[in-house]
XYZ file of C-alpha atoms in Angstrom:
718
model
C -18.869 -3.936 40.130
C -20.232 -0.931 41.999
C -17.436 0.817 43.924
C -18.485 2.122 47.314
C -18.248 5.801 48.121
C -17.877 7.526 44.741
C -20.723 5.768 42.951
C -20.748 4.474 39.372
C -18.159 6.457 37.367
C -18.233 6.348 33.570
C -15.414 7.502 31.281
C -16.363 9.302 28.055
C -13.691 9.554 25.329
C -14.180 11.790 22.299
C -12.998 11.302 18.735
C -10.242 13.307 17.116
C -7.992 11.035 15.064
C -4.352 11.089 16.134
C -5.203 13.589 18.874
C -6.953 10.652 20.555
C -3.587 9.297 21.698
C -4.075 11.746 24.573
C -6.630 9.263 25.953
C -3.813 6.815 26.694
C -2.094 9.365 28.924
C -5.439 10.198 30.514
C -6.022 6.532 31.409
C -2.565 6.288 32.943
C -3.211 9.366 35.099
C -6.648 8.106 36.217
C -4.995 4.885 37.394
C -2.418 6.820 39.398
C -5.181 8.952 40.957
C -7.116 5.779 41.933
C -10.219 6.750 39.970
C -12.215 3.583 39.159
C -13.791 3.270 35.721
C -17.056 1.348 35.790
C -18.131 1.908 32.190
C -16.725 3.498 29.034
C -18.411 5.219 26.094
C -16.307 6.360 23.160
C -16.443 7.717 19.640
C -13.977 7.158 16.786
C -10.429 7.081 18.199
C -11.969 7.401 21.648
C -13.886 4.194 20.938
C -10.712 2.395 19.889
C -8.723 3.422 22.978
C -11.709 2.939 25.290
C -12.788 -0.371 23.772
C -9.328 -1.895 24.032
C -8.961 -0.723 27.640
C -12.421 -2.086 28.473
C -11.321 -5.447 27.081
C -8.372 -5.477 29.467
C -5.501 -4.155 27.330
C -3.115 -2.378 29.691
C -1.958 1.218 29.326
C 1.585 0.014 28.605
C 0.351 -2.184 25.766
C -1.809 0.659 24.432
C 1.235 2.900 24.427
C 3.400 0.392 22.565
C 0.803 -1.160 20.251
C -1.319 1.877 19.408
C 0.911 4.904 19.794
C 4.021 3.022 18.664
C 2.328 1.620 15.574
C 3.412 2.549 12.051
C 0.136 4.301 11.279
C 1.370 5.492 7.900
C 1.603 1.853 6.856
C -1.566 0.734 8.680
C -3.659 3.466 7.047
C -2.119 2.966 3.641
C -4.539 2.039 0.873
C -2.171 -0.725 -0.121
C -0.239 -3.406 1.717
C 3.516 -3.242 2.060
C 5.071 -3.933 -1.329
C 6.506 -7.226 -0.084
C 2.929 -8.452 0.345
C 1.729 -7.385 -3.093
C 0.826 -9.934 -5.696
C 3.679 -10.126 -8.220
C 1.474 -8.836 -11.042
C 0.592 -5.794 -8.938
C 4.302 -5.164 -8.374
C 4.890 -5.177 -12.113
C 1.941 -2.836 -12.681
C 3.294 -0.368 -10.101
C 6.705 -0.405 -11.710
C 5.277 0.159 -15.182
C 2.807 2.838 -14.076
C 3.740 4.355 -10.719
C 1.171 6.551 -9.017
C -2.204 7.035 -10.582
C -5.644 6.883 -8.970
C -7.681 3.770 -9.532
C -11.307 4.008 -10.581
C -13.716 1.543 -12.088
C -15.739 0.818 -15.176
C -18.835 -1.327 -14.913
C -19.769 -3.893 -17.545
C -22.375 -1.365 -18.718
C -19.709 1.283 -19.314
C -20.438 3.414 -16.244
C -17.446 5.137 -14.642
C -17.311 4.498 -10.894
C -15.037 5.910 -8.199
C -13.804 4.397 -4.914
C -15.930 5.073 -1.854
C -12.956 6.085 0.307
C -9.381 7.309 0.120
C -8.009 4.630 2.460
C -8.464 0.871 2.430
C -8.824 -0.256 6.047
C -7.761 -3.884 5.641
C -4.549 -3.394 7.601
C -6.324 -1.392 10.302
C -8.964 -4.103 10.656
C -6.250 -6.735 10.966
C -4.643 -4.752 13.791
C -7.974 -4.307 15.581
C -8.822 -7.987 15.163
C -5.458 -9.011 16.635
C -5.836 -6.656 19.597
C -9.396 -7.790 20.348
C -8.830 -11.545 20.137
C -9.564 -12.099 23.870
C -13.026 -10.583 23.276
C -13.935 -13.122 20.574
C -16.436 -14.982 22.827
C -18.071 -11.696 23.894
C -21.174 -10.714 21.964
C -22.649 -8.270 24.496
C -20.262 -5.475 25.468
C -21.733 -5.460 28.977
C -19.797 -8.708 29.437
C -16.408 -7.083 28.868
C -14.268 -6.521 31.983
C -15.556 -2.915 31.799
C -18.953 -2.413 30.103
C -18.465 -0.480 26.861
C -20.355 1.369 24.135
C -19.151 2.729 20.770
C -21.002 5.400 18.833
C -21.432 5.382 15.049
C -23.622 7.149 12.469
C -26.141 5.480 10.174
C -25.023 6.935 6.844
C -28.451 6.330 5.271
C -30.729 7.825 7.941
C -28.273 10.120 9.687
C -29.243 8.675 13.065
C -26.931 7.867 15.951
C -26.192 4.159 16.435
C -25.018 2.884 19.817
C -22.988 -0.282 19.352
C -23.274 -2.586 22.349
C -23.379 -6.024 20.733
C -21.544 -7.999 18.075
C -17.843 -8.217 17.339
C -15.747 -5.703 19.272
C -13.274 -5.155 16.403
C -16.140 -4.430 14.010
C -17.672 -1.919 16.425
C -14.374 -0.065 16.843
C -13.822 0.009 13.091
C -17.373 1.287 12.437
C -17.067 4.093 14.972
C -14.086 5.653 13.175
C -15.251 5.260 9.555
C -14.608 8.890 8.595
C -16.669 9.524 5.418
C -14.507 9.899 2.336
C -11.407 8.722 4.185
C -12.470 5.240 5.326
C -15.183 3.147 3.679
C -18.358 2.741 5.751
C -18.848 -0.462 7.734
C -21.901 -2.660 7.417
C -23.273 -3.863 10.768
C -26.553 -5.799 10.904
C -27.531 -4.458 7.493
C -26.862 -0.801 8.399
C -24.144 1.257 6.692
C -22.221 2.944 9.490
C -19.816 5.873 9.472
C -17.867 7.886 12.028
C -19.831 8.569 15.205
C -18.316 12.029 15.525
C -20.840 13.326 13.000
C -23.673 12.923 15.515
C -22.126 12.457 18.977
C -18.407 13.017 19.365
C -18.533 13.220 23.181
C -21.207 10.658 24.151
C -22.097 11.847 27.647
C -25.722 10.837 27.029
C -24.628 7.271 26.254
C -22.783 7.122 29.579
C -25.951 8.245 31.358
C -27.884 5.431 29.676
C -25.267 3.014 31.042
C -26.152 4.114 34.570
C -23.354 6.622 35.185
C -23.744 8.649 38.354
C -20.590 10.573 37.579
C -18.976 11.274 34.207
C -15.332 11.937 33.450
C -15.318 13.342 29.918
C -12.068 13.716 27.958
C -12.625 16.061 25.008
C -9.832 16.135 22.431
C -11.952 17.280 19.447
C -10.184 19.141 16.651
C -10.486 22.940 17.083
C -11.829 25.168 14.319
C -9.387 26.513 11.746
C -8.365 30.160 11.428
C -9.571 32.372 8.577
C -6.211 31.993 6.803
C -6.741 28.229 6.477
C -10.050 28.627 4.640
C -8.690 29.742 1.268
C -9.096 26.346 -0.435
C -11.680 23.588 -0.808
C -9.831 21.204 1.518
C -9.752 23.762 4.326
C -13.406 24.691 3.873
C -14.557 21.072 3.790
C -12.566 20.259 6.920
C -13.966 23.333 8.671
C -17.533 22.344 7.778
C -17.077 18.913 9.387
C -15.378 20.433 12.440
C -18.280 22.869 12.909
C -20.800 20.013 12.904
C -18.713 18.062 15.403
C -18.143 21.082 17.625
C -21.891 21.735 17.814
C -22.714 18.227 19.050
C -19.815 18.389 21.524
C -21.179 21.615 23.028
C -24.635 20.070 23.283
C -23.202 17.167 25.284
C -21.083 19.411 27.518
C -24.242 21.348 28.404
C -25.673 18.151 29.949
C -22.845 17.723 32.473
C -23.924 17.926 36.123
C -22.219 18.939 39.357
C -19.797 16.172 40.266
C -18.987 15.435 36.625
C -15.510 16.314 35.362
C -14.700 17.718 31.921
C -11.038 17.607 30.848
C -9.940 19.213 27.575
C -6.215 18.591 26.980
C -4.531 21.525 25.239
C -3.209 19.729 22.170
C -2.523 22.972 20.324
C -1.925 22.567 16.610
C -1.540 18.787 16.822
C -3.714 17.626 13.938
C -6.010 14.636 13.643
C -3.622 13.050 11.118
C -0.378 13.703 13.020
C 0.199 10.074 13.968
C 3.909 10.756 14.419
C 3.120 12.920 17.462
C 1.736 10.084 19.577
C 4.166 10.375 22.501
C 3.564 14.112 22.731
C -0.226 13.652 22.753
C 0.015 10.963 25.464
C 2.020 13.276 27.696
C -0.427 16.145 27.173
C -3.345 13.871 28.061
C -1.561 12.692 31.198
C -0.716 16.235 32.299
C -4.278 17.452 31.705
C -5.780 14.778 33.970
C -3.162 15.295 36.670
C -3.934 19.025 36.583
C -7.575 18.160 37.360
C -6.723 15.986 40.370
C -8.657 18.217 42.780
C -11.835 17.843 40.694
C -11.276 14.084 40.427
C -10.514 13.564 44.124
C -14.188 12.971 45.120
C -14.326 10.123 42.572
C -11.155 8.413 43.784
C -11.030 5.381 46.098
C -8.710 4.778 49.045
C -5.579 2.808 48.002
C -6.738 -0.527 49.468
C -10.218 -0.272 47.984
C -8.840 0.785 44.586
C -6.449 -2.186 44.688
C -9.464 -4.469 45.169
C -11.198 -2.829 42.208
C -8.079 -3.257 40.030
C -7.721 -6.883 41.082
C -11.342 -7.646 40.181
C -10.862 -5.915 36.806
C -7.689 -7.947 36.162
C -9.468 -11.219 37.023
C -12.206 -10.496 34.500
C -9.627 -9.683 31.821
C -7.664 -12.856 32.587
C -10.857 -14.886 32.373
C -11.329 -13.671 28.804
C -7.797 -14.673 27.877
C -8.288 -18.072 29.491
C -11.168 -18.791 27.108
C -8.874 -18.495 24.098
C -8.182 -22.020 22.835
C -5.533 -21.352 20.222
C -3.868 -24.725 20.718
C -6.971 -26.634 19.680
C -7.194 -27.701 16.004
C -9.471 -25.522 13.907
C -12.658 -27.292 12.845
C -12.805 -25.353 9.553
C -11.107 -22.578 7.599
C -13.366 -20.770 5.145
C -13.422 -17.817 2.757
C -16.704 -15.898 2.681
C -18.175 -12.981 0.777
C -17.496 -13.826 -2.882
C -18.941 -16.131 -5.513
C -18.781 -19.784 -4.350
C -16.227 -20.815 -6.990
C -13.946 -17.874 -6.171
C -14.237 -18.606 -2.441
C -13.111 -22.202 -3.018
C -10.186 -21.136 -5.215
C -8.881 -18.687 -2.627
C -9.481 -21.188 0.170
C -7.225 -23.692 -1.612
C -4.397 -21.126 -1.558
C -4.527 -20.374 2.179
C -1.570 -21.188 4.404
C -3.711 -21.718 7.514
C -5.410 -25.133 7.213
C -8.308 -26.792 8.989
C -7.285 -29.457 11.476
C -4.238 -27.417 12.566
C -3.950 -25.039 15.557
C -4.358 -21.336 14.829
C -1.054 -19.908 13.615
C -1.087 -16.108 13.587
C 1.947 -15.998 11.295
C -0.004 -18.031 8.742
C -3.113 -15.882 9.237
C -1.148 -12.666 8.668
C 0.389 -14.238 5.569
C -3.069 -15.149 4.274
C -4.530 -11.693 4.922
C -1.525 -9.981 3.323
C -1.752 -12.262 0.306
C -5.491 -11.735 -0.161
C -5.109 -7.973 0.312
C -2.103 -7.961 -2.011
C -4.198 -9.309 -4.880
C -5.613 -5.789 -5.152
C -9.115 -7.074 -5.940
C -10.981 -6.560 -2.662
C -12.062 -3.493 -0.709
C -12.083 -5.436 2.530
C -10.099 -8.385 3.847
C -10.320 -9.417 7.483
C -10.840 -12.518 9.589
C -12.758 -13.656 12.625
C -12.940 -16.724 14.840
C -16.363 -18.271 15.359
C -17.324 -20.738 18.051
C -19.486 -23.221 16.152
C -20.940 -26.557 17.216
C -18.249 -28.522 15.421
C -15.540 -26.378 17.025
C -13.709 -23.146 16.366
C -13.935 -21.897 12.753
C -11.605 -19.360 11.154
C -13.441 -17.199 8.638
C -11.714 -14.899 6.149
C -14.223 -12.251 5.093
C -13.727 -10.582 1.727
C -15.646 -7.900 -0.111
C -15.404 -7.064 -3.802
C -14.560 -3.508 -4.748
C -17.828 -1.722 -5.437
C -16.301 0.219 -8.331
C -15.418 -2.774 -10.555
C -15.237 -5.155 -12.220
C -12.906 -3.315 -14.633
C -10.241 -1.272 -12.866
C -8.574 1.675 -14.586
C -5.558 3.788 -13.698
C -4.298 6.907 -15.445
C -0.660 7.921 -15.313
C 1.667 10.626 -16.615
C 5.243 10.386 -17.786
C 7.620 13.311 -18.281
C 11.312 13.467 -19.105
C 13.507 16.410 -20.062
C 17.240 17.010 -20.021
C 16.592 20.780 -20.170
C 18.369 20.880 -23.547
C 16.738 19.427 -26.631
C 15.484 16.083 -25.307
C 11.986 16.115 -23.892
C 9.138 13.676 -23.959
C 5.686 13.334 -22.480
C 3.246 10.456 -22.344
C -0.273 9.679 -21.150
C -0.828 6.206 -19.779
C -3.908 4.106 -19.128
C -3.946 0.680 -17.493
C -7.036 -1.521 -17.526
C -7.421 -4.704 -15.493
C -10.303 -7.170 -15.391
C -9.691 -9.781 -12.659
C -11.641 -12.961 -11.925
C -12.825 -13.686 -15.424
C -13.496 -17.168 -14.067
C -13.353 -19.032 -10.767
C -9.679 -19.971 -11.269
C -8.640 -16.324 -11.274
C -8.205 -15.489 -14.969
C -7.185 -11.860 -15.499
C -7.067 -9.673 -18.597
C -5.013 -6.500 -18.601
C -4.297 -3.775 -21.159
C -1.625 -1.084 -20.938
C -1.913 1.885 -23.293
C 0.659 4.653 -23.690
C 0.348 7.668 -26.007
C 2.916 10.383 -26.601
C 6.617 10.173 -27.328
C 6.236 6.409 -27.295
C 3.019 4.735 -28.447
C 2.318 1.285 -27.069
C -0.546 -1.121 -26.532
C 0.192 -4.262 -24.529
C -2.559 -6.801 -23.864
C -2.205 -10.021 -21.866
C -4.463 -12.761 -20.512
C -3.225 -14.455 -17.334
C -5.009 -17.769 -16.805
C -4.154 -20.133 -13.913
C -4.649 -23.779 -14.822
C -5.553 -24.969 -11.321
C -7.118 -23.587 -8.147
C -3.781 -23.274 -6.361
C -2.285 -21.219 -9.219
C 0.737 -23.504 -9.481
C 0.971 -23.079 -13.253
C -0.516 -20.575 -15.700
C -0.759 -19.856 -19.414
C -0.483 -16.331 -20.758
C -1.133 -15.305 -24.382
C -0.273 -11.678 -25.224
C 0.336 -9.169 -27.995
C 2.452 -6.015 -27.979
C 2.252 -3.093 -30.443
C 5.121 -0.676 -29.868
C 6.384 2.415 -31.710
C 9.228 4.419 -30.185
C 11.698 6.998 -31.510
C 15.384 6.065 -31.403
C 18.251 8.563 -31.700
C 21.643 7.720 -33.166
C 24.512 9.831 -31.859
C 27.776 11.135 -33.161
C 29.642 12.106 -30.031
C 26.995 13.653 -27.797
C 24.871 15.033 -30.647
C 21.946 13.120 -32.176
C 22.324 12.956 -35.964
C 19.661 10.412 -36.912
C 16.201 9.698 -35.524
C 13.943 6.874 -36.600
C 10.838 5.228 -35.224
C 11.238 1.561 -34.342
C 7.963 -0.332 -34.819
C 7.462 -3.732 -33.212
C 4.368 -5.910 -33.555
C 4.688 -8.992 -31.370
C 2.414 -11.853 -30.326
C 3.266 -14.759 -28.080
C 2.181 -17.241 -25.480
C 3.940 -18.218 -22.244
C 3.627 -21.135 -19.873
C 4.644 -20.031 -16.406
C 5.054 -20.929 -12.757
C 4.558 -18.440 -9.889
C 7.333 -18.657 -7.300
C 5.558 -17.966 -3.997
C 5.639 -14.206 -3.320
C 8.973 -13.800 -5.060
C 8.163 -13.686 -8.762
C 7.582 -16.000 -11.693
C 9.337 -18.093 -14.333
C 8.062 -18.257 -17.940
C 8.849 -20.206 -21.080
C 7.138 -19.316 -24.331
C 7.044 -18.745 -28.077
C 6.713 -15.395 -29.825
C 6.554 -13.968 -33.341
C 7.270 -10.357 -34.247
C 7.590 -7.997 -37.202
C 10.125 -5.195 -36.684
C 10.469 -2.193 -38.998
C 11.833 1.342 -38.962
C 10.335 4.646 -40.138
C 12.962 7.279 -40.744
C 12.211 10.601 -39.101
C 15.489 12.549 -39.388
C 18.663 11.644 -41.312
C 19.354 8.317 -42.944
C 20.444 4.928 -41.705
C 20.941 1.504 -43.186
C 19.080 -0.345 -40.444
C 17.829 -3.532 -42.168
C 17.658 -1.406 -45.348
C 14.275 -0.005 -44.272
C 12.672 -3.431 -44.615
C 10.637 -5.469 -42.139
C 12.539 -7.971 -40.051
C 10.632 -11.069 -38.980
C 11.500 -12.538 -35.601
C 10.333 -15.858 -34.210
C 11.769 -17.766 -31.335
C 11.703 -19.194 -27.839
C 11.891 -16.993 -24.734
C 12.744 -17.920 -21.163
C 12.070 -15.252 -18.544
C 12.642 -15.281 -14.786
C 11.825 -12.261 -12.610
C 12.111 -12.094 -8.824
C 11.253 -8.934 -6.924
C 11.557 -8.467 -3.163
C 12.192 -4.709 -3.024
C 10.078 -2.815 -0.489
C 9.500 0.062 -2.933
C 9.562 0.160 -6.714
C 11.587 3.404 -6.984
C 12.904 4.342 -3.538
C 13.600 0.971 -1.889
C 15.283 0.758 1.486
C 15.691 -3.005 1.556
C 15.307 -6.089 -0.578
C 16.487 -7.220 -3.973
C 15.314 -7.706 -7.549
C 16.729 -9.752 -10.412
C 15.674 -10.409 -14.006
C 16.997 -12.878 -16.580
C 15.691 -13.045 -20.151
C 17.020 -15.450 -22.780
C 15.667 -15.335 -26.329
C 16.664 -17.685 -29.146
C 15.437 -16.675 -32.634
C 15.307 -19.537 -35.113
C 14.387 -19.676 -38.775
C 12.359 -22.813 -38.095
C 10.068 -20.688 -35.899
C 9.535 -17.985 -38.520
C 12.605 -15.839 -37.955
C 14.631 -14.307 -40.803
C 17.828 -15.232 -38.996
C 19.219 -17.218 -36.092
C 20.448 -15.146 -33.164
C 20.493 -15.212 -29.368
C 19.870 -12.519 -26.762
C 20.708 -12.728 -23.072
C 19.889 -9.940 -20.624
C 20.664 -10.256 -16.896
C 20.158 -7.486 -14.329
C 19.933 -7.210 -10.571
C 19.607 -4.726 -7.714
C 19.976 -4.860 -3.935
C 19.343 -2.184 -1.281
C 20.535 -1.969 2.308
C 19.576 0.636 4.920
C 20.545 1.889 8.346
C 18.233 4.565 9.679
C 17.788 7.182 6.965
C 20.792 5.995 4.986
C 20.418 3.594 2.055
C 23.086 2.026 -0.144
C 22.091 0.608 -3.511
C 24.005 -1.798 -5.741
C 22.842 -2.523 -9.289
C 24.359 -4.301 -12.277
C 23.438 -5.439 -15.774
C 25.114 -7.597 -18.411
C 23.638 -8.325 -21.852
C 24.682 -9.801 -25.183
C 23.157 -10.039 -28.670
C 24.852 -12.755 -30.686
C 24.083 -11.854 -34.302
C 25.057 -14.959 -36.280
C 24.064 -13.580 -39.695
C 25.351 -10.048 -39.294
C 22.067 -8.164 -39.533
C 23.769 -4.931 -38.548
C 21.594 -4.317 -35.487
C 22.828 -2.523 -32.370
C 20.380 -3.936 -29.876
C 21.301 -2.529 -26.422
C 21.869 1.049 -25.299
C 23.131 3.033 -22.326
C 22.728 6.664 -21.370
C 20.115 8.691 -19.570
C 18.824 8.644 -16.041
C 19.895 5.576 -14.037
C 21.651 4.087 -17.072
C 24.994 5.965 -17.160
C 23.408 9.332 -16.385
C 26.360 11.436 -17.578
C 25.544 10.453 -21.188
C 22.529 11.408 -23.276
C 19.716 8.905 -23.392
C 20.607 6.084 -25.797
C 23.952 7.690 -26.643
C 25.916 4.435 -26.351
C 24.632 1.526 -28.460
C 25.967 -1.949 -29.166
C 25.365 -5.675 -29.047
C 27.192 -6.247 -25.752
C 26.589 -4.299 -22.557
C 28.102 -4.127 -19.076
C 26.816 -1.719 -16.454
C 27.181 -1.199 -12.685
C 25.850 1.367 -10.215
C 26.714 2.278 -6.633
C 24.201 4.655 -5.086
C 23.715 6.372 -1.765
C 20.379 7.879 -0.703
C 19.492 9.942 2.357
C 15.896 10.355 3.495
C 15.334 14.094 3.930
C 11.689 13.870 5.034
C 9.776 10.838 6.255
C 6.607 9.671 4.505
C 3.357 11.018 5.940
C -0.168 9.691 5.926
C -0.960 11.202 2.516
C 2.476 12.149 1.208
C 5.689 10.381 0.308
C 9.227 10.910 1.523
C 11.881 13.021 -0.177
C 15.499 12.042 -0.742
C 18.965 13.268 -1.625
C 20.953 10.787 -3.696
C 24.503 10.344 -4.997
C 25.317 7.918 -7.814
C 28.538 6.468 -9.226
C 28.068 4.505 -12.459
C 30.338 2.579 -14.795
C 29.461 0.832 -18.035
C 29.824 0.617 -21.813
C 28.475 -1.040 -24.948
C 30.351 -2.722 -27.773
C 29.315 -3.830 -31.259
C 31.671 -6.838 -31.437
C 32.291 -9.388 -28.712
C 36.021 -9.218 -29.351
C 35.981 -5.546 -28.291
C 34.423 -6.192 -24.877
C 36.814 -5.153 -22.110
C 36.237 -4.200 -18.495
C 39.161 -1.827 -18.883
C 37.068 0.119 -21.391
C 34.246 1.026 -19.021
C 33.021 4.619 -18.992
C 32.230 6.482 -15.800
C 29.516 8.854 -14.624
C 28.840 10.622 -11.321
C 25.596 12.328 -10.379
C 23.381 13.724 -7.665
C 19.629 14.080 -7.450
C 16.673 15.133 -5.343
C 13.749 12.718 -5.447
C 10.297 12.513 -3.938
C 7.429 10.043 -4.001
C 4.178 11.698 -5.144
C 0.641 10.453 -5.939
C 1.546 10.839 -9.635
C 4.707 8.763 -9.285
C 8.357 9.427 -8.461
C 9.877 12.809 -9.301
C 13.635 13.197 -9.826
C 15.671 16.328 -10.441
C 19.353 15.650 -10.934
C 22.676 16.474 -12.509
C 25.312 14.079 -13.840
C 28.736 14.379 -15.470
C 30.865 11.967 -17.475
C 34.451 12.639 -18.634
C 34.463 14.432 -21.983
C 30.706 15.087 -21.838
C 28.651 18.148 -21.023
C 26.858 18.287 -17.684
C 23.494 16.548 -17.936
C 20.538 18.039 -16.079
C 17.354 16.028 -16.012
C 13.826 16.152 -14.619
C 11.536 13.124 -14.634
C 8.000 12.388 -13.467
C 6.590 8.870 -13.329
C 7.838 6.474 -15.960
C 8.028 8.327 -19.323
């Protein structure tokens, strides 16, 4: 609609990451000044804000949905832990941190193409652009719109004016190295800021007679910030962007308005500063009201323009037929057999109306498998009716995925250990989702665990899992708080389980296993099984449920584990005995305060009197005031009450830090007749902890009555 008087006015919004929140304030101010917007051209974050506004999303919704979003979570490379596949939860607990890379079937090492997986961002953009589903030409939006991207193969500018709006917005902000590039019509597209961060020329092509350009580009760094490779690389990109911005500013004509909000040191990744950026953007436009006055309309005429804009936006919403049954629900992008297997596991079904709760569950579940670099969905108007399509993309750096990890523990006295860890995973061995994984640890403890997980049907309602476990770990025997004997406990175990996944909660297993257990004496002497090999064969039942929101610093949720093992001579065991081990944990939070409750009870019923002391307490998070493994016995009771305060909140690329206090009580006993809750030992401790890319780091002190003060430092899972 051509407004009379001012002529066709086009809004140009630049990229700049989190600084782009200033565009929301700018839009609010333009509305108050009665400046009509007849077309919008944007790059990167400017494309996202501009595209959503062009679709008809109000400033209030932009403020709440975009600025108020948990961007740390949205831009995380992984889904929230609650949405992770249970096997991925176990892998994170066993090897926290670590950077994943790939190994091809030909033995070539391959690395990810970006630091951030954009599945959650794409889901947000898809949800916000649902009214634009029928639109294929962006001229048909309530306000005509263009997004700018870069062809990463040719280096040419790409003006996106057709296709899916969500895909165009995502492509425009595909910062190389941070976000993976987006494929559109066969072209590999990256962030448009590389070639045109302030697309004034695009606005001219749209017929703009007047341009209002909002430039929030990131300023160049000072000399002091250029003393490392990160600073230099960032400066190089900023220089390229600044050059194309200046070239576009030089094309502005009399009657155009350039507004550059003074965002100061607000960085492109400071997503926590959204409200501040919005206010700065608003103030900058209001300060330019005299320059904008010739573009403004009288109140009555502007009200007509706003009403026409609102009608077009409402017409888009009216086309959404979410109450109609879906004609089909499909999974696309993978091998046909894999597509069908995943389709059978979806919660959203064909023949039922679109349920966004079910769709979010499906996307989270598919993303939580950890096997795909992209998971999103789209609605397609087909001849047979509306079709919901889940689009998946295999990770380009597979099919074998590797992670390295480190483990460190020291009590700053004479107990220290270090380990190197490697985890290998090969998913989708077949169309039912068979997966082979290997965990290798070298150092203080040497271990190789290998398991095949094979679902027996497409819905993964039951699975079979053969495994073997080679383990060699030193064990100290104490007299008081001094170790007097050290031996290496060697375990060679093989088994097979039949199991049932329990939704997103966990799994239940029942299986058989055989093991040979022996000891190599390192220091001192002990009569453990007289230095001979003990054969163990029996039946194991295992149930694990995990709903914690973080493996090591949870703020909510619970976890429980029950293992029952019955060794029997008829199954190859030297003796009959039973083991039961039950543990649980629950966390509750209010603001930055978290309370944690944990407990464990275990028993080893040795019917033949083998002389084993099977369970132990002592060390970090297991009666911390005692040395690691200082208390040993066949019966164990343990409880923990913890308090944790969040000192710093997690950022886009860094974890939070915490101060914790812990009160623990527990003990072990050799004979069941000696077990008494009145005999529990006590420990109190305090620690500082932080979540790092290499895993959790703890530095703490703990004291138990009659024991020396324990000081400990841990990294990862030693």
